[in-house]
């Protein structure tokens, strides 16, 4: 049974440098309330352990998830304590979305903070406000993606509308803690100059003044094939930093700086 002492994890990545400051361990918790068309960890979306196609190595599609006790996971994370201390790093709870296993995520954060480790969560914000607030307040840094400025398009591409995510984002801004907001920019989904202007208006309205841009890549494509799941981004060309110059300029012209 999953609770505050047992969690379901599909990967633990050491020496991460893209999930918050310094050198980090990123813990990928299974389960996500969204199902983004471009998700590069589709096997991590569902809390349940899925069947893979015959002959497929489950580790390739992240279906070799395992249940870990809190003690086991804390011990794994603390192995790299000297690296966190030296680099200003720590542990990031990602997924999936740690909101799906909130009791375990809270317990893990509490134990790590007791040990002096900086903690971050990567979350969609798609949860009832009290649940989101508990997790937000527990972590040192909150990382949130804003996937689309338009509610109907957000639902089309992620499976849910954006109201809940935005209300929780606004609450996180108002709370004043460390917050990193990112936009996954995906060709044909949200990558036009008009999209950038709409993002700027939306982000400005909830008080976000700075974002990071994450250009779309195709690293997840093979996992869909192996899971035998439909992949909606087949043939969509990846984006590179230089492709986003106009998008960035339009955001900045709208009052949102790009970090
Ligand atoms: S929020 Fe992240 S983990 Fe969840 S479906 Fe979207 S890309 Fe995948």
PDB file of C-alpha atoms and ligand atoms in Angstrom:
ATOM      1  CA  UNK A   1       0.000   0.000   0.000  1.00  0.00           C
ATOM      2  CA  UNK A   2       1.245   3.462  -0.879  1.00  0.00           C
ATOM      3  CA  UNK A   3       1.207   5.959   1.970  1.00  0.00           C
ATOM      4  CA  UNK A   4       3.619   8.326   3.723  1.00  0.00           C
ATOM      5  CA  UNK A   5       6.047   5.438   4.290  1.00  0.00           C
ATOM      6  CA  UNK A   6       5.979   3.798   0.845  1.00  0.00           C
ATOM      7  CA  UNK A   7       6.135   5.486  -2.543  1.00  0.00           C
ATOM      8  CA  UNK A   8       6.173   4.330  -6.141  1.00  0.00           C
ATOM      9  CA  UNK A   9       9.169   5.656  -8.039  1.00  0.00           C
ATOM     10  CA  UNK A  10      10.127   5.129 -11.674  1.00  0.00           C
ATOM     11  CA  UNK A  11      13.585   6.651 -11.677  1.00  0.00           C
ATOM     12  CA  UNK A  12      16.161   8.253  -9.406  1.00  0.00           C
ATOM     13  CA  UNK A  13      18.585  10.386 -11.364  1.00  0.00           C
ATOM     14  CA  UNK A  14      21.761  11.460  -9.657  1.00  0.00           C
ATOM     15  CA  UNK A  15      23.892  14.451 -10.660  1.00  0.00           C
ATOM     16  CA  UNK A  16      20.993  16.304 -12.312  1.00  0.00           C
ATOM     17  CA  UNK A  17      21.793  19.883 -13.221  1.00  0.00           C
ATOM     18  CA  UNK A  18      18.529  20.980 -14.881  1.00  0.00           C
ATOM     19  CA  UNK A  19      16.015  20.526 -12.077  1.00  0.00           C
ATOM     20  CA  UNK A  20      16.911  23.374  -9.748  1.00  0.00           C
ATOM     21  CA  UNK A  21      20.135  24.908  -8.412  1.00  0.00           C
ATOM     22  CA  UNK A  22      23.424  23.036  -8.062  1.00  0.00           C
ATOM     23  CA  UNK A  23      23.964  19.305  -8.307  1.00  0.00           C
ATOM     24  CA  UNK A  24      20.782  17.441  -7.470  1.00  0.00           C
ATOM     25  CA  UNK A  25      19.193  14.062  -7.178  1.00  0.00           C
ATOM     26  CA  UNK A  26      15.902  13.982  -9.059  1.00  0.00           C
ATOM     27  CA  UNK A  27      13.316  11.525  -7.762  1.00  0.00           C
ATOM     28  CA  UNK A  28      10.695  10.629 -10.376  1.00  0.00           C
ATOM     29  CA  UNK A  29       7.480   9.714  -8.603  1.00  0.00           C
ATOM     30  CA  UNK A  30       4.896   7.797 -10.574  1.00  0.00           C
ATOM     31  CA  UNK A  31       1.527   9.351 -11.416  1.00  0.00           C
ATOM     32  CA  UNK A  32       0.487  12.601 -13.090  1.00  0.00           C
ATOM     33  CA  UNK A  33      -2.898  14.346 -13.362  1.00  0.00           C
ATOM     34  CA  UNK A  34      -2.051  15.447 -16.917  1.00  0.00           C
ATOM     35  CA  UNK A  35      -1.315  13.487 -20.080  1.00  0.00           C
ATOM     36  CA  UNK A  36       0.617  15.949 -22.244  1.00  0.00           C
ATOM     37  CA  UNK A  37       0.848  14.924 -25.898  1.00  0.00           C
ATOM     38  CA  UNK A  38       4.622  15.547 -25.868  1.00  0.00           C
ATOM     39  CA  UNK A  39       5.365  13.903 -22.483  1.00  0.00           C
ATOM     40  CA  UNK A  40       8.765  12.228 -22.630  1.00  0.00           C
ATOM     41  CA  UNK A  41       7.963   9.932 -19.677  1.00  0.00           C
ATOM     42  CA  UNK A  42       4.585   8.457 -20.666  1.00  0.00           C
ATOM     43  CA  UNK A  43       5.189   5.373 -18.515  1.00  0.00           C
ATOM     44  CA  UNK A  44       5.329   7.666 -15.487  1.00  0.00           C
ATOM     45  CA  UNK A  45       1.905   9.219 -16.028  1.00  0.00           C
ATOM     46  CA  UNK A  46      -0.109   6.507 -14.342  1.00  0.00           C
ATOM     47  CA  UNK A  47       0.344   5.465 -10.750  1.00  0.00           C
ATOM     48  CA  UNK A  48      -0.494   1.889 -11.709  1.00  0.00           C
ATOM     49  CA  UNK A  49       2.250  -0.343 -13.057  1.00  0.00           C
ATOM     50  CA  UNK A  50       1.476  -0.909 -16.741  1.00  0.00           C
ATOM     51  CA  UNK A  51       1.973  -3.862 -19.027  1.00  0.00           C
ATOM     52  CA  UNK A  52       4.594  -3.384 -21.710  1.00  0.00           C
ATOM     53  CA  UNK A  53       4.651  -5.115 -25.084  1.00  0.00           C
ATOM     54  CA  UNK A  54       6.060  -8.641 -25.139  1.00  0.00           C
ATOM     55  CA  UNK A  55       9.826  -8.657 -25.358  1.00  0.00           C
ATOM     56  CA  UNK A  56      10.267  -5.002 -24.302  1.00  0.00           C
ATOM     57  CA  UNK A  57      12.674  -4.210 -21.487  1.00  0.00           C
ATOM     58  CA  UNK A  58      10.442  -2.367 -18.963  1.00  0.00           C
ATOM     59  CA  UNK A  59      13.322  -0.166 -17.852  1.00  0.00           C
ATOM     60  CA  UNK A  60      13.444   1.522 -21.261  1.00  0.00           C
ATOM     61  CA  UNK A  61       9.904   2.841 -20.930  1.00  0.00           C
ATOM     62  CA  UNK A  62      10.175   3.474 -17.195  1.00  0.00           C
ATOM     63  CA  UNK A  63       7.802   0.670 -16.327  1.00  0.00           C
ATOM     64  CA  UNK A  64      10.323  -0.949 -14.031  1.00  0.00           C
ATOM     65  CA  UNK A  65       8.927   1.286 -11.293  1.00  0.00           C
ATOM     66  CA  UNK A  66       9.434   0.061  -7.770  1.00  0.00           C
ATOM     67  CA  UNK A  67       8.031   0.706  -4.355  1.00  0.00           C
ATOM     68  CA  UNK A  68      10.520   2.184  -1.958  1.00  0.00           C
ATOM     69  CA  UNK A  69      10.227   2.851   1.717  1.00  0.00           C
ATOM     70  CA  UNK A  70      10.839   6.358   2.914  1.00  0.00           C
ATOM     71  CA  UNK A  71      14.015   5.206   4.657  1.00  0.00           C
ATOM     72  CA  UNK A  72      15.381   3.601   1.481  1.00  0.00           C
ATOM     73  CA  UNK A  73      14.783   6.712  -0.582  1.00  0.00           C
ATOM     74  CA  UNK A  74      16.150   9.083   2.048  1.00  0.00           C
ATOM     75  CA  UNK A  75      19.298   6.942   2.315  1.00  0.00           C
ATOM     76  CA  UNK A  76      19.739   7.027  -1.470  1.00  0.00           C
ATOM     77  CA  UNK A  77      19.346  10.801  -1.567  1.00  0.00           C
ATOM     78  CA  UNK A  78      21.725  11.401   1.334  1.00  0.00           C
ATOM     79  CA  UNK A  79      24.518   9.452  -0.377  1.00  0.00           C
ATOM     80  CA  UNK A  80      25.250  12.631  -2.347  1.00  0.00           C
ATOM     81  CA  UNK A  81      25.040  15.087   0.540  1.00  0.00           C
ATOM     82  CA  UNK A  82      28.640  16.340   0.019  1.00  0.00           C
ATOM     83  CA  UNK A  83      27.825  17.208  -3.606  1.00  0.00           C
ATOM     84  CA  UNK A  84      24.713  19.124  -2.585  1.00  0.00           C
ATOM     85  CA  UNK A  85      26.669  21.042   0.016  1.00  0.00           C
ATOM     86  CA  UNK A  86      29.497  21.897  -2.319  1.00  0.00           C
ATOM     87  CA  UNK A  87      27.294  22.975  -5.243  1.00  0.00           C
ATOM     88  CA  UNK A  88      24.305  24.513  -3.485  1.00  0.00           C
ATOM     89  CA  UNK A  89      22.198  21.631  -4.777  1.00  0.00           C
ATOM     90  CA  UNK A  90      19.710  19.234  -3.217  1.00  0.00           C
ATOM     91  CA  UNK A  91      16.863  16.931  -4.128  1.00  0.00           C
ATOM     92  CA  UNK A  92      14.064  17.562  -6.636  1.00  0.00           C
ATOM     93  CA  UNK A  93      10.810  15.611  -6.522  1.00  0.00           C
ATOM     94  CA  UNK A  94       9.569  15.242 -10.064  1.00  0.00           C
ATOM     95  CA  UNK A  95       7.542  12.684 -11.986  1.00  0.00           C
ATOM     96  CA  UNK A  96       4.874  12.465 -13.017  1.00  0.00           C
ATOM     97  CA  UNK A  97       3.838  14.959 -10.426  1.00  0.00           C
ATOM     98  CA  UNK A  98       4.581  14.597  -6.694  1.00  0.00           C
ATOM     99  CA  UNK A  99       1.023  15.850  -6.032  1.00  0.00           C
ATOM    100  CA  UNK A 100      -0.248  12.357  -6.927  1.00  0.00           C
ATOM    101  CA  UNK A 101       1.641  10.846  -3.967  1.00  0.00           C
ATOM    102  CA  UNK A 102       1.354  13.850  -1.667  1.00  0.00           C
ATOM    103  CA  UNK A 103       1.671  12.049   1.717  1.00  0.00           C
ATOM    104  CA  UNK A 104       4.874  10.319   0.634  1.00  0.00           C
ATOM    105  CA  UNK A 105       6.250  13.485  -1.003  1.00  0.00           C
ATOM    106  CA  UNK A 106       5.593  15.489   2.164  1.00  0.00           C
ATOM    107  CA  UNK A 107       7.262  12.882   4.337  1.00  0.00           C
ATOM    108  CA  UNK A 108      10.279  12.757   2.019  1.00  0.00           C
ATOM    109  CA  UNK A 109      10.638  16.535   1.975  1.00  0.00           C
ATOM    110  CA  UNK A 110      10.388  16.703   5.758  1.00  0.00           C
ATOM    111  CA  UNK A 111      13.115  14.084   6.227  1.00  0.00           C
ATOM    112  CA  UNK A 112      15.425  15.727   3.711  1.00  0.00           C
ATOM    113  CA  UNK A 113      14.967  19.169   5.202  1.00  0.00           C
ATOM    114  CA  UNK A 114      15.718  17.763   8.656  1.00  0.00           C
ATOM    115  CA  UNK A 115      19.011  16.584   7.184  1.00  0.00           C
ATOM    116  CA  UNK A 116      19.710  20.085   5.863  1.00  0.00           C
ATOM    117  CA  UNK A 117      19.008  19.245   2.206  1.00  0.00           C
ATOM    118  CA  UNK A 118      17.472  21.843  -0.130  1.00  0.00           C
ATOM    119  CA  UNK A 119      14.244  20.472  -1.655  1.00  0.00           C
ATOM    120  CA  UNK A 120      12.381  21.326  -4.858  1.00  0.00           C
ATOM    121  CA  UNK A 121       9.168  20.030  -6.402  1.00  0.00           C
ATOM    122  CA  UNK A 122       8.293  19.975 -10.084  1.00  0.00           C
ATOM    123  CA  UNK A 123       4.529  20.129 -10.256  1.00  0.00           C
ATOM    124  CA  UNK A 124       1.636  20.829 -12.589  1.00  0.00           C
ATOM    125  CA  UNK A 125      -0.355  22.526  -9.839  1.00  0.00           C
ATOM    126  CA  UNK A 126      -3.400  20.503 -10.888  1.00  0.00           C
ATOM    127  CA  UNK A 127      -4.825  19.637  -7.469  1.00  0.00           C
ATOM    128  CA  UNK A 128      -7.306  21.104  -4.990  1.00  0.00           C
ATOM    129  CA  UNK A 129      -5.884  24.268  -3.434  1.00  0.00           C
ATOM    130  CA  UNK A 130      -5.352  22.827   0.090  1.00  0.00           C
ATOM    131  CA  UNK A 131      -3.384  19.862  -1.299  1.00  0.00           C
ATOM    132  CA  UNK A 132      -1.234  22.061  -3.513  1.00  0.00           C
ATOM    133  CA  UNK A 133      -0.674  24.544  -0.699  1.00  0.00           C
ATOM    134  CA  UNK A 134       0.581  21.857   1.691  1.00  0.00           C
ATOM    135  CA  UNK A 135       3.171  20.646  -0.781  1.00  0.00           C
ATOM    136  CA  UNK A 136       4.100  24.122  -1.993  1.00  0.00           C
ATOM    137  CA  UNK A 137       4.727  25.355   1.522  1.00  0.00           C
ATOM    138  CA  UNK A 138       6.831  22.307   2.396  1.00  0.00           C
ATOM    139  CA  UNK A 139       9.451  22.627  -0.348  1.00  0.00           C
ATOM    140  CA  UNK A 140      12.203  25.224  -0.641  1.00  0.00           C
ATOM    141  CA  UNK A 141      11.607  25.725  -4.379  1.00  0.00           C
ATOM    142  CA  UNK A 142       8.530  25.173  -6.533  1.00  0.00           C
ATOM    143  CA  UNK A 143       8.966  24.584 -10.273  1.00  0.00           C
ATOM    144  CA  UNK A 144       5.770  24.895 -12.344  1.00  0.00           C
ATOM    145  CA  UNK A 145       5.190  24.595 -16.072  1.00  0.00           C
ATOM    146  CA  UNK A 146       2.534  26.642 -17.835  1.00  0.00           C
ATOM    147  CA  UNK A 147       1.636  24.589 -20.869  1.00  0.00           C
ATOM    148  CA  UNK A 148      -0.973  26.673 -22.635  1.00  0.00           C
ATOM    149  CA  UNK A 149      -2.542  30.096 -22.194  1.00  0.00           C
ATOM    150  CA  UNK A 150      -5.906  28.961 -23.578  1.00  0.00           C
ATOM    151  CA  UNK A 151      -8.132  26.670 -21.470  1.00  0.00           C
ATOM    152  CA  UNK A 152      -9.569  24.719 -24.418  1.00  0.00           C
ATOM    153  CA  UNK A 153      -6.154  24.219 -26.013  1.00  0.00           C
ATOM    154  CA  UNK A 154      -4.724  23.215 -22.633  1.00  0.00           C
ATOM    155  CA  UNK A 155      -7.389  20.521 -22.413  1.00  0.00           C
ATOM    156  CA  UNK A 156      -6.782  19.414 -25.980  1.00  0.00           C
ATOM    157  CA  UNK A 157      -3.052  18.891 -25.425  1.00  0.00           C
ATOM    158  CA  UNK A 158      -2.832  17.886 -21.747  1.00  0.00           C
ATOM    159  CA  UNK A 159      -6.227  16.336 -20.990  1.00  0.00           C
ATOM    160  CA  UNK A 160      -7.287  19.002 -18.457  1.00  0.00           C
ATOM    161  CA  UNK A 161      -8.149  22.696 -18.581  1.00  0.00           C
ATOM    162  CA  UNK A 162      -5.741  25.189 -17.033  1.00  0.00           C
ATOM    163  CA  UNK A 163      -7.925  26.930 -14.422  1.00  0.00           C
ATOM    164  CA  UNK A 164      -6.783  24.882 -11.439  1.00  0.00           C
ATOM    165  CA  UNK A 165      -3.115  25.084 -12.427  1.00  0.00           C
ATOM    166  CA  UNK A 166      -3.386  28.858 -12.859  1.00  0.00           C
ATOM    167  CA  UNK A 167      -5.225  29.416  -9.584  1.00  0.00           C
ATOM    168  CA  UNK A 168      -2.497  27.495  -7.760  1.00  0.00           C
ATOM    169  CA  UNK A 169       0.203  29.312  -9.685  1.00  0.00           C
ATOM    170  CA  UNK A 170      -1.329  32.640  -8.620  1.00  0.00           C
ATOM    171  CA  UNK A 171      -1.398  31.402  -5.016  1.00  0.00           C
ATOM    172  CA  UNK A 172       2.255  30.370  -5.243  1.00  0.00           C
ATOM    173  CA  UNK A 173       3.206  33.828  -6.581  1.00  0.00           C
ATOM    174  CA  UNK A 174       1.213  35.511  -3.814  1.00  0.00           C
ATOM    175  CA  UNK A 175       2.878  33.327  -1.151  1.00  0.00           C
ATOM    176  CA  UNK A 176       6.233  34.771  -2.188  1.00  0.00           C
ATOM    177  CA  UNK A 177       8.416  31.678  -1.879  1.00  0.00           C
ATOM    178  CA  UNK A 178      11.043  30.571  -4.402  1.00  0.00           C
ATOM    179  CA  UNK A 179       9.220  29.846  -7.653  1.00  0.00           C
ATOM    180  CA  UNK A 180      10.498  28.920 -11.103  1.00  0.00           C
ATOM    181  CA  UNK A 181       7.964  29.074 -13.948  1.00  0.00           C
ATOM    182  CA  UNK A 182       8.646  27.377 -17.262  1.00  0.00           C
ATOM    183  CA  UNK A 183       6.912  27.122 -20.632  1.00  0.00           C
ATOM    184  CA  UNK A 184       7.422  23.971 -22.687  1.00  0.00           C
ATOM    185  CA  UNK A 185       7.328  25.454 -26.184  1.00  0.00           C
ATOM    186  CA  UNK A 186       5.955  22.929 -28.675  1.00  0.00           C
ATOM    187  CA  UNK A 187       5.714  23.412 -32.402  1.00  0.00           C
ATOM    188  CA  UNK A 188       2.104  23.571 -33.579  1.00  0.00           C
ATOM    189  CA  UNK A 189       0.816  23.724 -29.994  1.00  0.00           C
ATOM    190  CA  UNK A 190       1.890  27.018 -28.408  1.00  0.00           C
ATOM    191  CA  UNK A 191       4.904  28.357 -30.350  1.00  0.00           C
ATOM    192  CA  UNK A 192       3.606  31.337 -32.344  1.00  0.00           C
ATOM    193  CA  UNK A 193       4.274  34.993 -31.624  1.00  0.00           C
ATOM    194  CA  UNK A 194       0.577  35.387 -30.856  1.00  0.00           C
ATOM    195  CA  UNK A 195       0.917  32.540 -28.332  1.00  0.00           C
ATOM    196  CA  UNK A 196       3.870  34.321 -26.715  1.00  0.00           C
ATOM    197  CA  UNK A 197       1.829  37.535 -26.408  1.00  0.00           C
ATOM    198  CA  UNK A 198      -1.066  35.592 -24.873  1.00  0.00           C
ATOM    199  CA  UNK A 199       1.340  33.866 -22.426  1.00  0.00           C
ATOM    200  CA  UNK A 200       2.713  37.278 -21.440  1.00  0.00           C
ATOM    201  CA  UNK A 201      -0.777  38.632 -20.747  1.00  0.00           C
ATOM    202  CA  UNK A 202      -1.748  35.543 -18.764  1.00  0.00           C
ATOM    203  CA  UNK A 203       1.459  35.351 -16.745  1.00  0.00           C
ATOM    204  CA  UNK A 204       1.359  39.093 -16.060  1.00  0.00           C
ATOM    205  CA  UNK A 205      -2.203  38.721 -14.757  1.00  0.00           C
ATOM    206  CA  UNK A 206      -1.056  36.244 -12.086  1.00  0.00           C
ATOM    207  CA  UNK A 207       2.085  38.188 -11.216  1.00  0.00           C
ATOM    208  CA  UNK A 208       4.741  36.085 -12.974  1.00  0.00           C
ATOM    209  CA  UNK A 209       7.544  38.303 -14.273  1.00  0.00           C
ATOM    210  CA  UNK A 210      10.130  35.726 -15.376  1.00  0.00           C
ATOM    211  CA  UNK A 211      10.053  32.339 -17.120  1.00  0.00           C
ATOM    212  CA  UNK A 212      12.342  29.741 -18.589  1.00  0.00           C
ATOM    213  CA  UNK A 213      11.599  28.297 -22.023  1.00  0.00           C
ATOM    214  CA  UNK A 214      11.934  24.576 -22.704  1.00  0.00           C
ATOM    215  CA  UNK A 215      12.020  23.813 -26.421  1.00  0.00           C
ATOM    216  CA  UNK A 216      10.239  20.631 -27.539  1.00  0.00           C
ATOM    217  CA  UNK A 217      12.379  17.567 -28.269  1.00  0.00           C
ATOM    218  CA  UNK A 218      11.580  14.089 -29.513  1.00  0.00           C
ATOM    219  CA  UNK A 219      13.352  12.086 -26.779  1.00  0.00           C
ATOM    220  CA  UNK A 220      10.143  10.324 -25.704  1.00  0.00           C
ATOM    221  CA  UNK A 221       9.027   9.055 -29.119  1.00  0.00           C
ATOM    222  CA  UNK A 222      10.446   5.539 -28.840  1.00  0.00           C
ATOM    223  CA  UNK A 223       8.802   4.961 -25.459  1.00  0.00           C
ATOM    224  CA  UNK A 224       5.327   5.339 -26.989  1.00  0.00           C
ATOM    225  CA  UNK A 225       6.231   2.796 -29.624  1.00  0.00           C
ATOM    226  CA  UNK A 226       7.435   0.342 -26.995  1.00  0.00           C
ATOM    227  CA  UNK A 227       4.365   0.887 -24.820  1.00  0.00           C
ATOM    228  CA  UNK A 228       2.178   0.514 -27.919  1.00  0.00           C
ATOM    229  CA  UNK A 229       0.569   3.875 -27.159  1.00  0.00           C
ATOM    230  CA  UNK A 230      -0.461   6.389 -29.828  1.00  0.00           C
ATOM    231  CA  UNK A 231       1.995   9.282 -30.100  1.00  0.00           C
ATOM    232  CA  UNK A 232       0.479  12.559 -31.241  1.00  0.00           C
ATOM    233  CA  UNK A 233       3.759  14.320 -31.952  1.00  0.00           C
ATOM    234  CA  UNK A 234       5.009  11.970 -34.680  1.00  0.00           C
ATOM    235  CA  UNK A 235       6.900  13.928 -37.300  1.00  0.00           C
ATOM    236  CA  UNK A 236       6.845  17.198 -35.339  1.00  0.00           C
ATOM    237  CA  UNK A 237      10.255  18.829 -35.691  1.00  0.00           C
ATOM    238  CA  UNK A 238      12.126  19.627 -32.474  1.00  0.00           C
ATOM    239  CA  UNK A 239      12.761  23.237 -31.516  1.00  0.00           C
ATOM    240  CA  UNK A 240      16.146  24.719 -30.680  1.00  0.00           C
ATOM    241  CA  UNK A 241      17.014  27.733 -28.545  1.00  0.00           C
ATOM    242  CA  UNK A 242      17.642  29.845 -31.636  1.00  0.00           C
ATOM    243  CA  UNK A 243      14.150  29.014 -32.951  1.00  0.00           C
ATOM    244  CA  UNK A 244      12.681  30.769 -29.932  1.00  0.00           C
ATOM    245  CA  UNK A 245      14.186  34.244 -30.446  1.00  0.00           C
ATOM    246  CA  UNK A 246      10.921  35.771 -31.710  1.00  0.00           C
ATOM    247  CA  UNK A 247       8.901  33.998 -29.025  1.00  0.00           C
ATOM    248  CA  UNK A 248      11.261  35.283 -26.344  1.00  0.00           C
ATOM    249  CA  UNK A 249      11.179  38.838 -27.720  1.00  0.00           C
ATOM    250  CA  UNK A 250       7.375  38.847 -27.739  1.00  0.00           C
ATOM    251  CA  UNK A 251       7.256  37.615 -24.137  1.00  0.00           C
ATOM    252  CA  UNK A 252       9.729  40.256 -23.030  1.00  0.00           C
ATOM    253  CA  UNK A 253       7.852  42.963 -24.935  1.00  0.00           C
ATOM    254  CA  UNK A 254       4.814  41.829 -22.944  1.00  0.00           C
ATOM    255  CA  UNK A 255       6.636  42.335 -19.641  1.00  0.00           C
ATOM    256  CA  UNK A 256       7.814  38.769 -18.908  1.00  0.00           C
ATOM    257  CA  UNK A 257      11.577  38.281 -18.856  1.00  0.00           C
ATOM    258  CA  UNK A 258      13.102  35.068 -20.172  1.00  0.00           C
ATOM    259  CA  UNK A 259      15.829  33.661 -17.954  1.00  0.00           C
TER     260      UNK A 259
HETATM  261  S1  LIG B   1       2.940  17.224 -16.693  1.00  0.00           S
HETATM  262 FE1  LIG B   1       4.958  16.398 -17.181  1.00  0.00          FE
HETATM  263  S2  LIG B   1       4.906  14.277 -16.468  1.00  0.00           S
HETATM  264 FE2  LIG B   1       2.783  14.981 -16.556  1.00  0.00          FE
HETATM  265  S3  LIG B   1       2.074  14.323 -18.564  1.00  0.00           S
HETATM  266 FE3  LIG B   1       2.798  16.430 -18.758  1.00  0.00          FE
HETATM  267  S4  LIG B   1       4.939  16.273 -19.412  1.00  0.00           S
HETATM  268 FE4  LIG B   1       4.309  14.229 -18.615  1.00  0.00          FE
END
